[in-house]
mmCIF file of C-alpha atoms in Angstrom:
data_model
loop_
_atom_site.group_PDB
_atom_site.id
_atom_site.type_symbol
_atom_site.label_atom_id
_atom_site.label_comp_id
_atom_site.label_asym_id
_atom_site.label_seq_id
_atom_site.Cartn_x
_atom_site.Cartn_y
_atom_site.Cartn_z
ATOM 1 C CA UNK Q 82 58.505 -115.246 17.531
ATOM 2 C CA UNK Q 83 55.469 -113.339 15.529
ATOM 3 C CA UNK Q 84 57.645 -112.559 13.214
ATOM 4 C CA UNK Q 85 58.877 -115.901 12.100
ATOM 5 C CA UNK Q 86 55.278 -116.826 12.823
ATOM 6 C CA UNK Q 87 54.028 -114.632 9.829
ATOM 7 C CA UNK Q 88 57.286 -115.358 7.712
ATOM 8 C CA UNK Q 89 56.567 -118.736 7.822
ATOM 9 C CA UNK Q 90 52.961 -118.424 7.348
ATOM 10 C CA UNK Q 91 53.863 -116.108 4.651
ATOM 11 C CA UNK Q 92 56.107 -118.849 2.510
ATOM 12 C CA UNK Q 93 52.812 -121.101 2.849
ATOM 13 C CA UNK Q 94 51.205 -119.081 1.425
ATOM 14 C CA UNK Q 95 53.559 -118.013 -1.386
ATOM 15 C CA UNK Q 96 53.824 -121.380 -2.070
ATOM 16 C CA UNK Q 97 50.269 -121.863 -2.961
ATOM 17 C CA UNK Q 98 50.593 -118.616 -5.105
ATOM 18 C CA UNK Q 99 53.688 -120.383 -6.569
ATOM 19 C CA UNK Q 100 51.985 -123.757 -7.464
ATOM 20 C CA UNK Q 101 49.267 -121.649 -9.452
ATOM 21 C CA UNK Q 102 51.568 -119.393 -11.155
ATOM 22 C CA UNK Q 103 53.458 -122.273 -12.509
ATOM 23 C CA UNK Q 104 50.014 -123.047 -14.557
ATOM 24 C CA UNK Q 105 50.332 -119.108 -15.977
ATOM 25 C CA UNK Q 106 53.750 -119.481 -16.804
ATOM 26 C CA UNK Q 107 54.512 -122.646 -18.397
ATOM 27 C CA UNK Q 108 50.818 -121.593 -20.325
ATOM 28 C CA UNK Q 109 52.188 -118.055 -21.295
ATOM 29 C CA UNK Q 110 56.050 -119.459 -21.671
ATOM 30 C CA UNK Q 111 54.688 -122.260 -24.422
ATOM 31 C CA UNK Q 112 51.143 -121.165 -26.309
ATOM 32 C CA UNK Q 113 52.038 -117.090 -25.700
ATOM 33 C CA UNK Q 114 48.837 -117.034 -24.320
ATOM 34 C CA UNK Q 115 47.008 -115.875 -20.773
ATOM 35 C CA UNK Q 116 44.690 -118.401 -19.684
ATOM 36 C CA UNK Q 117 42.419 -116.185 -17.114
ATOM 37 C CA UNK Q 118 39.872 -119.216 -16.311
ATOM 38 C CA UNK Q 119 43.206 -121.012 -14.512
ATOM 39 C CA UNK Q 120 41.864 -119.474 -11.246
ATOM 40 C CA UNK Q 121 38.304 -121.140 -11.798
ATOM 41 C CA UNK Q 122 40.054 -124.743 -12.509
ATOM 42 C CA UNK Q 123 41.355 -124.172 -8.746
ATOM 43 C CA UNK Q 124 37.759 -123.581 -7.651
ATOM 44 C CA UNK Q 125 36.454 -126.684 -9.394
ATOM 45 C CA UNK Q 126 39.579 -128.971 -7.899
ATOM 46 C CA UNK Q 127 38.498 -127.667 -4.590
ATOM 47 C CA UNK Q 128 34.511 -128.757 -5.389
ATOM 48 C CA UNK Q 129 35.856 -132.016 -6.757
ATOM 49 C CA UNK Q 130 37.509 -132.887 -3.864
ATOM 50 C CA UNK Q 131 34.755 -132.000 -1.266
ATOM 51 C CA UNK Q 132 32.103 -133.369 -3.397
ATOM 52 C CA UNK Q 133 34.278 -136.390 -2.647
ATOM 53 C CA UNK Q 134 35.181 -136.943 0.670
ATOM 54 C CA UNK Q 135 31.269 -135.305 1.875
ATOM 55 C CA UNK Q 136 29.202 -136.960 -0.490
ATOM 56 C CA UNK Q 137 31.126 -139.927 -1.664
ATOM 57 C CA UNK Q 138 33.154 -140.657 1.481
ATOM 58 C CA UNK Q 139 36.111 -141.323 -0.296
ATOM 59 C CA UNK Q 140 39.447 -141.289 2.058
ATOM 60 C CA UNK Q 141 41.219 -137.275 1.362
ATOM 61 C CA UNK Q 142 44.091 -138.741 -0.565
ATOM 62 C CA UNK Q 143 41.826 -140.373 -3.238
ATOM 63 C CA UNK Q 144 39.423 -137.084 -3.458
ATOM 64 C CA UNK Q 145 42.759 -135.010 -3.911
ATOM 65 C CA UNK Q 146 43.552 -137.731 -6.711
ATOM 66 C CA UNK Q 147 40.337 -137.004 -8.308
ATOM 67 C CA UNK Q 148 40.316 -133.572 -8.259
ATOM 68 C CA UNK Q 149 43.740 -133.680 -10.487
ATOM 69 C CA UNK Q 150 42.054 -136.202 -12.912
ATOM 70 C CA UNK Q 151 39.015 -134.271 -13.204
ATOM 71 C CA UNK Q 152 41.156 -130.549 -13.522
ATOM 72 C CA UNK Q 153 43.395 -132.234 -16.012
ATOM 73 C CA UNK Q 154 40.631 -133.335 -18.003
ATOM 74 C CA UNK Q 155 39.173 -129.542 -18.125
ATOM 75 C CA UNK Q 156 41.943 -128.235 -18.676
ATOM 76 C CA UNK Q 157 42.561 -130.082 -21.784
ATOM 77 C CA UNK Q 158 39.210 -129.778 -23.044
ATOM 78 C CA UNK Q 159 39.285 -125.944 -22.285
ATOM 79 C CA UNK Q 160 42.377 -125.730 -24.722
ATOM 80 C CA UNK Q 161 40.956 -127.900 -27.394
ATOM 81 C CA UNK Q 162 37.467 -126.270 -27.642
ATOM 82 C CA UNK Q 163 37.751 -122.672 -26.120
ATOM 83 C CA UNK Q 164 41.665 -121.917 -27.409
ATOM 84 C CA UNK Q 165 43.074 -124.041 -30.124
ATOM 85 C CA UNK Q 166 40.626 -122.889 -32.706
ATOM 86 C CA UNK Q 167 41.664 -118.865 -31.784
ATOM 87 C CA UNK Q 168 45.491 -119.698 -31.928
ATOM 88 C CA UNK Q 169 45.593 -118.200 -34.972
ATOM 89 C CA UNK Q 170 43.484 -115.198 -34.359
ATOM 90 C CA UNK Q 171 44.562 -112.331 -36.201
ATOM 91 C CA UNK Q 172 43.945 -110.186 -32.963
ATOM 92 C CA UNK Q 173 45.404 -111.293 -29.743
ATOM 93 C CA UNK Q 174 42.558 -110.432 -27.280
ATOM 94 C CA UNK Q 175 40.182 -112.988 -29.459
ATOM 95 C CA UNK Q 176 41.659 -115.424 -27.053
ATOM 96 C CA UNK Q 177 42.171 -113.173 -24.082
ATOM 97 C CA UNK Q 178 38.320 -112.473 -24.455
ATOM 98 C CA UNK Q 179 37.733 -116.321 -24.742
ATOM 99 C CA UNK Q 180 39.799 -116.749 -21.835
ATOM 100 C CA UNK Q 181 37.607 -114.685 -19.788
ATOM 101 C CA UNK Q 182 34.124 -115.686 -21.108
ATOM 102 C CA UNK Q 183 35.552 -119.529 -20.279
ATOM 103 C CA UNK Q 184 35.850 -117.661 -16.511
ATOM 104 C CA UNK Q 185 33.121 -116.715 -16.428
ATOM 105 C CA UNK Q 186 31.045 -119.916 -17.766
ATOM 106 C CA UNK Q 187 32.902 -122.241 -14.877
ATOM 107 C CA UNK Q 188 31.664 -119.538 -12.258
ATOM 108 C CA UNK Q 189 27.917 -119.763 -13.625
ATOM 109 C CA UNK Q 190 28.347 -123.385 -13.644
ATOM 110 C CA UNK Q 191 29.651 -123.772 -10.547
ATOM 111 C CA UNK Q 192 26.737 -121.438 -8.921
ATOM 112 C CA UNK Q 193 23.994 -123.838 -10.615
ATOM 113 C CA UNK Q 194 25.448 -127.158 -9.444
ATOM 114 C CA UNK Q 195 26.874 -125.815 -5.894
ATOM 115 C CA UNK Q 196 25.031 -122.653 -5.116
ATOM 116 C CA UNK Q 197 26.335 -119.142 -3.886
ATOM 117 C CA UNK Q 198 26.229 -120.395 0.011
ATOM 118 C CA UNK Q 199 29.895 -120.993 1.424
ATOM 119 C CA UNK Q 200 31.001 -124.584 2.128
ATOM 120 C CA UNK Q 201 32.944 -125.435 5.201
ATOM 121 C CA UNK Q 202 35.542 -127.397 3.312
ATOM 122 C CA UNK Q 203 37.643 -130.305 5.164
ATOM 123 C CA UNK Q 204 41.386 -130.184 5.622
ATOM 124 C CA UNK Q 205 43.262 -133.487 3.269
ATOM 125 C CA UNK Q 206 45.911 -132.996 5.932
ATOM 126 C CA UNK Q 207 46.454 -135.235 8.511
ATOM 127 C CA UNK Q 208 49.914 -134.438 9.656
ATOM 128 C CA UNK Q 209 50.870 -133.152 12.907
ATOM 129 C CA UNK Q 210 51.659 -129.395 14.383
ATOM 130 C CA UNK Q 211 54.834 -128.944 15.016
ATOM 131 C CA UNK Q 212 55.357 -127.266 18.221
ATOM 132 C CA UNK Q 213 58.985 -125.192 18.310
ATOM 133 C CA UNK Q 214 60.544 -122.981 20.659
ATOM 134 C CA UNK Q 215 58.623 -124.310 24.073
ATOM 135 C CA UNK Q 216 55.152 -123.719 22.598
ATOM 136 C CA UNK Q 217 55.590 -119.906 21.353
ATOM 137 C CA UNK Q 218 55.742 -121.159 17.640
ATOM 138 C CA UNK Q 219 53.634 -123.519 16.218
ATOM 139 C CA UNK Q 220 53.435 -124.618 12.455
ATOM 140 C CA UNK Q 221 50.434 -126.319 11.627
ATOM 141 C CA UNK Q 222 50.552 -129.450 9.383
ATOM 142 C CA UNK Q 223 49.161 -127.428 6.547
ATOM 143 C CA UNK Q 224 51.744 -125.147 6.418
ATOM 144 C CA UNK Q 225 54.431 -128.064 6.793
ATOM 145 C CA UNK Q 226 52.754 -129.618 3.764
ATOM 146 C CA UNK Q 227 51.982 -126.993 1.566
ATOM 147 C CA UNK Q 228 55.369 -125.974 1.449
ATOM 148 C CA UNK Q 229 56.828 -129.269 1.070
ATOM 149 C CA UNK Q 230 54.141 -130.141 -1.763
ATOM 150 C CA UNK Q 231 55.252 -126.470 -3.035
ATOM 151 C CA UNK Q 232 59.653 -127.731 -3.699
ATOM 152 C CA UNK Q 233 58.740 -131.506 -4.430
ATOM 153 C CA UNK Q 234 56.625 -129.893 -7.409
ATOM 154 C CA UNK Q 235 59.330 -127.544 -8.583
ATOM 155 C CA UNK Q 236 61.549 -129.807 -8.230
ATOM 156 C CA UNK Q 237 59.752 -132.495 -10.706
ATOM 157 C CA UNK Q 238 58.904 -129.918 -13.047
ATOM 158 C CA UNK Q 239 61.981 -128.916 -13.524
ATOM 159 C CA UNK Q 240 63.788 -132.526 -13.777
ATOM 160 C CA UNK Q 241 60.690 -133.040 -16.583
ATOM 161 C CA UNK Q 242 61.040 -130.277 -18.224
ATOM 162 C CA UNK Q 243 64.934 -130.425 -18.865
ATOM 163 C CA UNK Q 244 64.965 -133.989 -18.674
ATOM 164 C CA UNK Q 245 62.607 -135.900 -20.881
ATOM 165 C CA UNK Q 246 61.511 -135.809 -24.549
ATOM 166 C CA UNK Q 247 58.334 -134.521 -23.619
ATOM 167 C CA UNK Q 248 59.675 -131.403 -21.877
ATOM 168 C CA UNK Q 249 62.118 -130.744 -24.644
ATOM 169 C CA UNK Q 250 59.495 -130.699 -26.689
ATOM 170 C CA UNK Q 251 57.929 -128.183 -24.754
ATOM 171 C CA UNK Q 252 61.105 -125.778 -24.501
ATOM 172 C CA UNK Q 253 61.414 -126.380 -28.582
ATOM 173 C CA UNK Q 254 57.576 -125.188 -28.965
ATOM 174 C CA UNK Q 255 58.344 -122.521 -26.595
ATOM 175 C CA UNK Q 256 61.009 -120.920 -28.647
ATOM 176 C CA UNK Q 257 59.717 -121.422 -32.673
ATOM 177 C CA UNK Q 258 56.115 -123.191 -32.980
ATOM 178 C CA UNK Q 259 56.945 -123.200 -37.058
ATOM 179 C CA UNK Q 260 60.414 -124.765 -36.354
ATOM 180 C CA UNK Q 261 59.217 -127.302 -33.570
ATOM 181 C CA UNK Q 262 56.651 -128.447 -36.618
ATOM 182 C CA UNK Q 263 59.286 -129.002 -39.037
ATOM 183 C CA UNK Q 264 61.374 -131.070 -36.616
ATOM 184 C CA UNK Q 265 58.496 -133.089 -36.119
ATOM 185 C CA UNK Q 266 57.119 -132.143 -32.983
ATOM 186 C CA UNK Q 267 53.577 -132.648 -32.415
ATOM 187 C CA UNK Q 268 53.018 -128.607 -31.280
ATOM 188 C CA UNK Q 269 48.977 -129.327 -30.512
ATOM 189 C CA UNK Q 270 49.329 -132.477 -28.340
ATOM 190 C CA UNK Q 271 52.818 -130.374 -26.176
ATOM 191 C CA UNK Q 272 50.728 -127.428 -25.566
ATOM 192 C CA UNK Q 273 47.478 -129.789 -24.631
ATOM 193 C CA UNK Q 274 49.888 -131.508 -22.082
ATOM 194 C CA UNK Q 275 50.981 -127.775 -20.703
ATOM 195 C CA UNK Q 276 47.064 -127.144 -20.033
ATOM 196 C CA UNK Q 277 46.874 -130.557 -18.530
ATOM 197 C CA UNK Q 278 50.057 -130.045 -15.997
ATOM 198 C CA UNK Q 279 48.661 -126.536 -15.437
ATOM 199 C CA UNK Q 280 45.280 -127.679 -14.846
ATOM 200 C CA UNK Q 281 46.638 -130.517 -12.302
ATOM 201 C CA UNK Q 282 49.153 -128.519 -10.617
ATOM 202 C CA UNK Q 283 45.814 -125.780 -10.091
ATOM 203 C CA UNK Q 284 43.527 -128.999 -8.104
ATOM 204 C CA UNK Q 285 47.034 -129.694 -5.965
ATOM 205 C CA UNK Q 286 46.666 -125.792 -4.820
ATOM 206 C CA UNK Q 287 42.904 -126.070 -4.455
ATOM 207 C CA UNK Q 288 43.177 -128.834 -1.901
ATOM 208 C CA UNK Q 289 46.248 -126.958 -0.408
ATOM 209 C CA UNK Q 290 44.641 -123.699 -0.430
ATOM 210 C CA UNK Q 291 41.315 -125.145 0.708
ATOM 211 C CA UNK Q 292 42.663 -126.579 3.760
ATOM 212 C CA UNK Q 293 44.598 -124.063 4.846
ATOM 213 C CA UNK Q 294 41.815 -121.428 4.685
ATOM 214 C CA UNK Q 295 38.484 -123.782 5.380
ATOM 215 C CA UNK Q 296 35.842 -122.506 2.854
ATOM 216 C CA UNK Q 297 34.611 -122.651 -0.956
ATOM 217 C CA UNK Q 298 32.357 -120.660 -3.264
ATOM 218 C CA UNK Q 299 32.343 -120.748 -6.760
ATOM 219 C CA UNK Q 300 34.208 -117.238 -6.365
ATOM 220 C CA UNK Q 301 37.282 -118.905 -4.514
ATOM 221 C CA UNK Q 302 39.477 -119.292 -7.297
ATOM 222 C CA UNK Q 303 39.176 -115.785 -8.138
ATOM 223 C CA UNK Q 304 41.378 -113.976 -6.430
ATOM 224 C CA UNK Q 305 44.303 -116.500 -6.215
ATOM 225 C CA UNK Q 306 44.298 -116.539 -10.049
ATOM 226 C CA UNK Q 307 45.177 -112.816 -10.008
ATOM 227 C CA UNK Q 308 47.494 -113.114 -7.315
ATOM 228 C CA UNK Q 309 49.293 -115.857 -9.023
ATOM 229 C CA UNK Q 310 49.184 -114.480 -12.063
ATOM 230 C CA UNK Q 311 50.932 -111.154 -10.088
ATOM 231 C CA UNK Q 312 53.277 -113.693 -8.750
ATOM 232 C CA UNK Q 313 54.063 -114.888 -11.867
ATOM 233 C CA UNK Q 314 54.471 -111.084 -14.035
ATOM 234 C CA UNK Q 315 57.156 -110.530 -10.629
ATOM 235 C CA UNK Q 316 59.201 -113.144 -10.857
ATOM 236 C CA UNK Q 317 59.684 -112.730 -14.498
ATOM 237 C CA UNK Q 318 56.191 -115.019 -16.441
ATOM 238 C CA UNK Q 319 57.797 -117.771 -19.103
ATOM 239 C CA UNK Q 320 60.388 -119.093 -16.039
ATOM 240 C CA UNK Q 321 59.441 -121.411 -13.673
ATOM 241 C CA UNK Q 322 61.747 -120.918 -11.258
ATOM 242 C CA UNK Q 323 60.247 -117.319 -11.459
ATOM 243 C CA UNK Q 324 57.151 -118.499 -10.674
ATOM 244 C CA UNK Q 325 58.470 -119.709 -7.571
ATOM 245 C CA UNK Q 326 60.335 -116.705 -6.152
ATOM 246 C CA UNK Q 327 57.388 -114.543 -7.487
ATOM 247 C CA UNK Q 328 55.139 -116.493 -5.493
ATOM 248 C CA UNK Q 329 56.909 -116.607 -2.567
ATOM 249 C CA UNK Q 330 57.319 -112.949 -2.334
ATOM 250 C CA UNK Q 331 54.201 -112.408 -2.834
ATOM 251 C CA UNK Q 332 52.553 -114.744 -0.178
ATOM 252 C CA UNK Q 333 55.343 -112.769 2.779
ATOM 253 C CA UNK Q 334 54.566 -109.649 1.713
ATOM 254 C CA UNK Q 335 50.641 -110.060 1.611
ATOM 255 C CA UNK Q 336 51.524 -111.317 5.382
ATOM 256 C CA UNK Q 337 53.458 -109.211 6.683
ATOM 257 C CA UNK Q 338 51.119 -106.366 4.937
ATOM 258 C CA UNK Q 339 48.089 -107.398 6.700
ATOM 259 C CA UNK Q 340 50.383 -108.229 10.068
ATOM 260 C CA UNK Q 341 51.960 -104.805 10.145
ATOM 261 C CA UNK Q 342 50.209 -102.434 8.207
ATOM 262 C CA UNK Q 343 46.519 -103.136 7.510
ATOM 263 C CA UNK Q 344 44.560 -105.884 6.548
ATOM 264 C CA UNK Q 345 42.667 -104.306 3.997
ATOM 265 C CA UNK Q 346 45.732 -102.986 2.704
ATOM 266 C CA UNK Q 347 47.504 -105.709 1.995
ATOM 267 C CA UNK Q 348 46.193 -105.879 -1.709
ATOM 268 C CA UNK Q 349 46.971 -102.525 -2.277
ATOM 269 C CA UNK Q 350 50.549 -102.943 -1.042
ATOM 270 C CA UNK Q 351 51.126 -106.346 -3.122
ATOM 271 C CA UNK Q 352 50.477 -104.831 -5.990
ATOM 272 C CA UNK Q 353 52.131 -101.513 -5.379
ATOM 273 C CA UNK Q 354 55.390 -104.098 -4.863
ATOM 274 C CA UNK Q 355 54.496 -105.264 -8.541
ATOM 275 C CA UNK Q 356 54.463 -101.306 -10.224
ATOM 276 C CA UNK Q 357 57.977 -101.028 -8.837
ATOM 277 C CA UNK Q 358 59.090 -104.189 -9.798
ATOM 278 C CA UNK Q 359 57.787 -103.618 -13.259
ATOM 279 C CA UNK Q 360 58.953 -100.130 -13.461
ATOM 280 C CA UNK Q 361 63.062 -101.034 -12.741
ATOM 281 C CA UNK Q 362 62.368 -104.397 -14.332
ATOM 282 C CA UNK Q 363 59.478 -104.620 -17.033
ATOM 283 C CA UNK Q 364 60.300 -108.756 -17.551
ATOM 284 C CA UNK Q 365 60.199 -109.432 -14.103
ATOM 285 C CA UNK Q 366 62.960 -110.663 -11.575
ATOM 286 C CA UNK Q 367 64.160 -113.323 -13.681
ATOM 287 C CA UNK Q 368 62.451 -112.565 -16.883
ATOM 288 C CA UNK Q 369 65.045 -111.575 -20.018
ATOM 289 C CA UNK Q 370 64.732 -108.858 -22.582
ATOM 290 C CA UNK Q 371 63.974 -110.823 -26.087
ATOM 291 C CA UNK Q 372 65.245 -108.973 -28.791
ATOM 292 C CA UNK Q 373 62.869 -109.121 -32.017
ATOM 293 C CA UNK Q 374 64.651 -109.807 -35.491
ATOM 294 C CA UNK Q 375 63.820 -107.357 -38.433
#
C-alpha cells in the first residue's frame, strides 16, 4: 500500500502545483507575458490567512475568503502599476525584469512586516481521514480536499472560460490583442481580470499548500512558483488543461523521486523529466506549434 500511499500523496500535491500553474498559464496564454512574482502572491495568501485566524480569530473559511480578496486585489494592482505601462516595451525582458524586481519587493516586504522566523501555520481543513484498506492506507483530509478543490477549479475555469462573455473575451485577446480592440473588447480590463483569477486561484493554493505542509516564511512561495511554472512549460503553458496534467505529473514524480530515489534528488529528477519533455516536445504535452505569418 506505500505505493498508492505516495501516488496519492503525489496527485495532492500535483494538484497544488496545478492550481498555481493555472495563474502562469492563463497569464502567459492572454498578456504573452511571465509573471515571476505569482509565487510571492501564494506567500502573501498564506500570511493573509494566518494573520487571520491567529490574530483576528476569524473562523478558517472566512480567513481563506480573505486571503482571495486581498491576492486578487494585488494581483490587479501588480498588473496595473508594475506591467501595463511595459506592455509595450520594445524589449521583452523590460517586463520579465519587472516581474522579478516585483518578486523581490513582496519578499522584502513580507520580511519587514512578518520577519525571517518560520510560522507554524494552522490547517483550514476540518474534514476527516479517511481510513482504507483496514488501517494500512490512510488519506488525510488535506489530501481529500486539495484534490477535490484542485477538479472543482478546473472544472469552473473551464465552463467560464468557454462559456461566458467574459472568457470569450479572454480567448479573443489571447489570439489578436489589435483585433480584440477593434471588435470592441476592452483588452486592459480582460487581462486585469486574468491577474485577478490568477492571483485568487494562487491564495486557494496558499491555504491548500499551507495546510498540507504546516509552515510559512516570506520564502514559501518561492519554490512552488518555479515548480508550477515547470508544471506549466510540461504540460504545454497557454492550455489549461495542460496546466493540470503538468501539475499532476509533476507533484507524483517529485514523490515518488524522494520515496524511491533520494530526497534531495527529487528536484534534480523533476526537472531532468522537463529537458526530455522539452527536447521530444518543445510546446509541451499539449502545447501546439504556432506557425508565424510572413
Amino acid at each position: 500500500m506505500s505505493f498508492v500511499s505516495y501516488l496519492i500523496n503525489g496527485i495532492s500535491l500535483g494538484s497544488v502545483y496545478a492550481i498555481i500553474a493555472l495563474g502562469y498559464t492563463m497569464v502567459y496564454g492572454i498578456a504573452k507575458m511571465l509573471n515571476f512574482a505569482h509565487g510571492d502572491i501564494i506567500m502573501v495568501g498564506g500570511y493573509i490567512a494566518l494573520t487571520a485566524m491567529n490574530a483576528w480569530g476569524v473562523n478558517p473559511i472566512l480567513a481563506v475568503v480573505l486571503a482571495v480578496i486581498f491576492c486578487t486585489i494585488l494581483g490587479v494592482v501588480i498588473e496595473r502599476v508594475a506591467y501595463r505601462p511595459l506592455r509595450k516595451a520594445a524589449s521583452p525582458l523590460a517586463v520579465l525584469i519587472t516581474a522579478i524586481g516585483v518578486s523581490y519587493l513582496l519578499q522584502n516586504v513580507a520580511l519587514l512586516i512578518f520577519g525571517a522566523d518560520t510560522k507554524s501555520f494552522t490547517s483550514v481543513v476540518s474534514v476527516p481521514s479517511l481510513v482504507l484498506a483496514g488501517g494500512s492506507l490512510i488519506i488525510s483530509g488535506e489530501t481529500i480536499v486539495t484534490i477535490v478543490a484542485c477538479m472543482v477549479i478546473m472544472i469552473c475555469l473551464t465552463l467560464f472560460i468557454n462559456k461566458t462573455k467574459a472568457g470569450q473575451a479572454m480567448l479573443a485577446v489571447s489570439e489578436d490583442k489589435g483585433a480584440a480592440q477593434l471588435m470592441g473588447i476592452n483588452v486592459n480590463g480582460t487581462i486585469a481580470l486574468t491577474f485577478a483569477i490568477g492571483s485568487a486561484l494562487a491564495a486557494i493554493a496558499a491555504v491548500l499548500l499551507c495546510s498540507a505542509y504546516p509552515s510559512l516564511t516570506p520564502y514559501t512561495g518561492a519554490m512552488p512558483g518555479i515548480k508550477a511554472f515547470v508544471a506549466a512549460v510540461f504540460g504545454g503553458i497557454g492550455s489549461v488543461p495542460g496546466a493540470l496534467i503538468g501539475g499532476l505529473l509533476l507533484g507524483v514524480i517529485e514523490i515518488l523521486g524522494k520515496a524511491y530515489i533520494s530526497s534531495q534528488m527529487a528536484d534534480a529528477i523533476v526537472f531532468a523529466v522537463l529537458i526530455i519533455v522539452l527536447l521530444v516536445k518543445p510546446t509541451g504535452l499539449l502545447g501546439k506549434q504556432i506557425q508565424e505569418k510572413v
